[in-house]
Coordinates of C-alpha atoms in Angstrom, one line a residue:
X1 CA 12.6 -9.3 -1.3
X2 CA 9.6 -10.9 -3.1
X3 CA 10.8 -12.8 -6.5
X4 CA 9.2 -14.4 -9.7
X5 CA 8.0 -17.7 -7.3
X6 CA 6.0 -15.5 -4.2
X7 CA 3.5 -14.6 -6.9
X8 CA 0.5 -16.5 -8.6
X9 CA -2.2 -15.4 -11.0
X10 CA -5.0 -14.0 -9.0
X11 CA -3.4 -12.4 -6.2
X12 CA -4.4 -8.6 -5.8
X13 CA -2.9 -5.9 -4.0
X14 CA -4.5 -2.7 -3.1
X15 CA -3.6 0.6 -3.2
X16 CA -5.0 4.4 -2.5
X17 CA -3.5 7.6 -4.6
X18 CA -4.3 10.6 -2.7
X19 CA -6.9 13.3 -4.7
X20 CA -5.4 15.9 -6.9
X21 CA -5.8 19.5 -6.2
X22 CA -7.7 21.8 -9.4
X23 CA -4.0 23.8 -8.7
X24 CA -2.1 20.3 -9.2
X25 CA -4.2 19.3 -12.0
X26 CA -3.3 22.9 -14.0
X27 CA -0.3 23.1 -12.9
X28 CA 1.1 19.7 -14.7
X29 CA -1.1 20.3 -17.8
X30 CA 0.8 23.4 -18.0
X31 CA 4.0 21.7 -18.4
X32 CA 3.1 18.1 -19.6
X33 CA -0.2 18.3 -21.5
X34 CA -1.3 22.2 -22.1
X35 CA -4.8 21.3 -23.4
X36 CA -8.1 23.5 -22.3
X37 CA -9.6 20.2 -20.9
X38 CA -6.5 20.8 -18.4
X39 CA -6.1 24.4 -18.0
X40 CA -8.9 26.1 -18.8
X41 CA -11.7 25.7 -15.9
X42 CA -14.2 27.1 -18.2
X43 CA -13.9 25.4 -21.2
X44 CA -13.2 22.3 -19.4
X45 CA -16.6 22.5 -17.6
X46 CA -18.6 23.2 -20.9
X47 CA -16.8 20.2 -22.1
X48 CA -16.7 17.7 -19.0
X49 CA -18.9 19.6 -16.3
X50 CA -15.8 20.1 -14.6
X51 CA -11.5 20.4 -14.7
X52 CA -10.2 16.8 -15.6
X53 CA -6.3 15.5 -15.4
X54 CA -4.5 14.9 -18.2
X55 CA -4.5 11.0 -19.1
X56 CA -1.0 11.0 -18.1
X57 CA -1.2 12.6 -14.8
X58 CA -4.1 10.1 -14.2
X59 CA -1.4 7.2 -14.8
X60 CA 0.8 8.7 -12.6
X61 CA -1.2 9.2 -9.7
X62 CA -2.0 5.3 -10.2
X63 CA 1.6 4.3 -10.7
X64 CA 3.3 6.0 -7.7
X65 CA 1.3 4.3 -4.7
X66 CA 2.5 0.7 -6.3
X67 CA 5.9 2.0 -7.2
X68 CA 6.5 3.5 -3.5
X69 CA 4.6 0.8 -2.1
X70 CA 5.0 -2.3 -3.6
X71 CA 8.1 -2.1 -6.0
X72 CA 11.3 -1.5 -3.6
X73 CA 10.0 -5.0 -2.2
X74 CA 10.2 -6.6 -5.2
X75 CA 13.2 -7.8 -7.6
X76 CA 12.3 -6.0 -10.6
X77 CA 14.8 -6.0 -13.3
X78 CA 12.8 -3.8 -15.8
X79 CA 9.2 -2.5 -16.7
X80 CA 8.5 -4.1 -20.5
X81 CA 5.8 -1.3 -21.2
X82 CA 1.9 -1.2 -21.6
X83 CA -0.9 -3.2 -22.5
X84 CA -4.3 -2.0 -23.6
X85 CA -4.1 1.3 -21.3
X86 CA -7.0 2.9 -21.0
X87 CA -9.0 5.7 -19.6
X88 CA -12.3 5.0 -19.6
X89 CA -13.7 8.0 -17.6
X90 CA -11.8 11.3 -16.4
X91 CA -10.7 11.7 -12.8
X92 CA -11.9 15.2 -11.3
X93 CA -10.1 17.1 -8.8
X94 CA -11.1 16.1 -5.2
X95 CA -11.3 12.2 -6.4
X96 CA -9.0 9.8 -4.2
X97 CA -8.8 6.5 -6.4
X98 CA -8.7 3.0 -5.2
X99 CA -6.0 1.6 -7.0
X100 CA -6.3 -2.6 -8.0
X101 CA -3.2 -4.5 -9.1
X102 CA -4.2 -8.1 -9.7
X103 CA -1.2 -10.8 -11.2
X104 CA -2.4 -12.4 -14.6
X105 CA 0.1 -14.7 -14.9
X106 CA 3.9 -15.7 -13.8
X107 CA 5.8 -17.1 -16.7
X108 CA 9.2 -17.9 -16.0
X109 CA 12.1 -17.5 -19.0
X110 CA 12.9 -20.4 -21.2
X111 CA 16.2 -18.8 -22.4
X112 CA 17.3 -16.8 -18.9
X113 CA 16.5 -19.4 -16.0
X114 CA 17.6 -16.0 -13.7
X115 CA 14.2 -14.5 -14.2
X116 CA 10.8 -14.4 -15.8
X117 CA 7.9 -12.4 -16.7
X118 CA 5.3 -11.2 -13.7
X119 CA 2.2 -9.7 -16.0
X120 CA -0.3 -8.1 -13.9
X121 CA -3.5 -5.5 -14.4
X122 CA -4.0 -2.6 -13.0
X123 CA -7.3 -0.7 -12.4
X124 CA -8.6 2.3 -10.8
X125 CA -11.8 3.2 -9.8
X126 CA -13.1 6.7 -8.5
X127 CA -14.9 7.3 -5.2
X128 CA -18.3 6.3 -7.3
X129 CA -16.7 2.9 -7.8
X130 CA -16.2 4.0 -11.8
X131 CA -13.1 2.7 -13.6
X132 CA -10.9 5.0 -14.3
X133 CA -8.1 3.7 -15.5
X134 CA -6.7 0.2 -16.4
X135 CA -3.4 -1.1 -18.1
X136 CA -1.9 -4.4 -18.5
X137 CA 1.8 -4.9 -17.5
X138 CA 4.2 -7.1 -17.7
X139 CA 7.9 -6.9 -15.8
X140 CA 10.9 -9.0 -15.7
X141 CA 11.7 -9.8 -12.2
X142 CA 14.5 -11.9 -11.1
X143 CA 13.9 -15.9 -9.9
X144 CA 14.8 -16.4 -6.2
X145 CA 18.2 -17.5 -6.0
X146 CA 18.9 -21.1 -5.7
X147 CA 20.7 -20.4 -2.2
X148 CA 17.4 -18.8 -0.9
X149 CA 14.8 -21.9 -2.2

């Protein structure tokens, strides 16, 4: 189990989410985000030059390989939401993304000496190397227990 102390601004971890399908893509902008950037091939190529995932599918694909891969490890007690999220550029079907997630700072809690805030940036790029997504984050995780220092 990794706690508040085994991390320290700078460190990055990397990750890989797996390319969405044109079928995946319209399939979840059917039932998420129903716009004709998502479902409509057509219009979505006289608009884009090609289909693009929804913004929140995007941050979805990002989220899952750090949540399956890094968070069970990890003493989280609770996301605390989003900072400056952003999609600078739309990911395309066929696109596998190289997923960043680099610590910005480690502040433990001044009034809850159990646990403290781990903020941390994520970014994605597209096979081109072009960002396409990025979002500040902070969690509370717990402290390592005094037992285990």
């Amino acid at each position: 189990m990794k706690y508040l102390e085994d991390f320290q601004p700078g460190q990055i971890y990397r990750f890989r989410a797996e390319p969405l399908s044109k079928e995946e893509i319209i399939a979840f902008a059917h039932e998420w985000d129903p716009q004709r950037l998502h479902t409509d091939e057509n219009y979505a190529v006289s608009v884009h030059g090609s289909l693009i995932a929804s913004g929140f599918q995007t941050m979805l694909q990002v989220f899952k390989p750090v949540m399956h891969g890094m968070m069970p490890e990890i003493a989280n007690i609770g996301g605390l939401g989003f900072d400056s999220l952003r999609w600078p550029r739309p990911i395309r079907p066929g696109e596998a993304l190289e997923i960043e997630l680099e610590v910005s700072s480690v502040t433990p809690s001044k009034s809850k000496p159990d646990r403290g805030v781990l903020a941390y940036t994520l970014r994605a790029m597209n096979p081109a190397g072009q960002v396409v997504f990025t979002a500040d984050t902070p969690v509370m995780i717990k402290r390592r227990p005094s037992e285990e220092q």
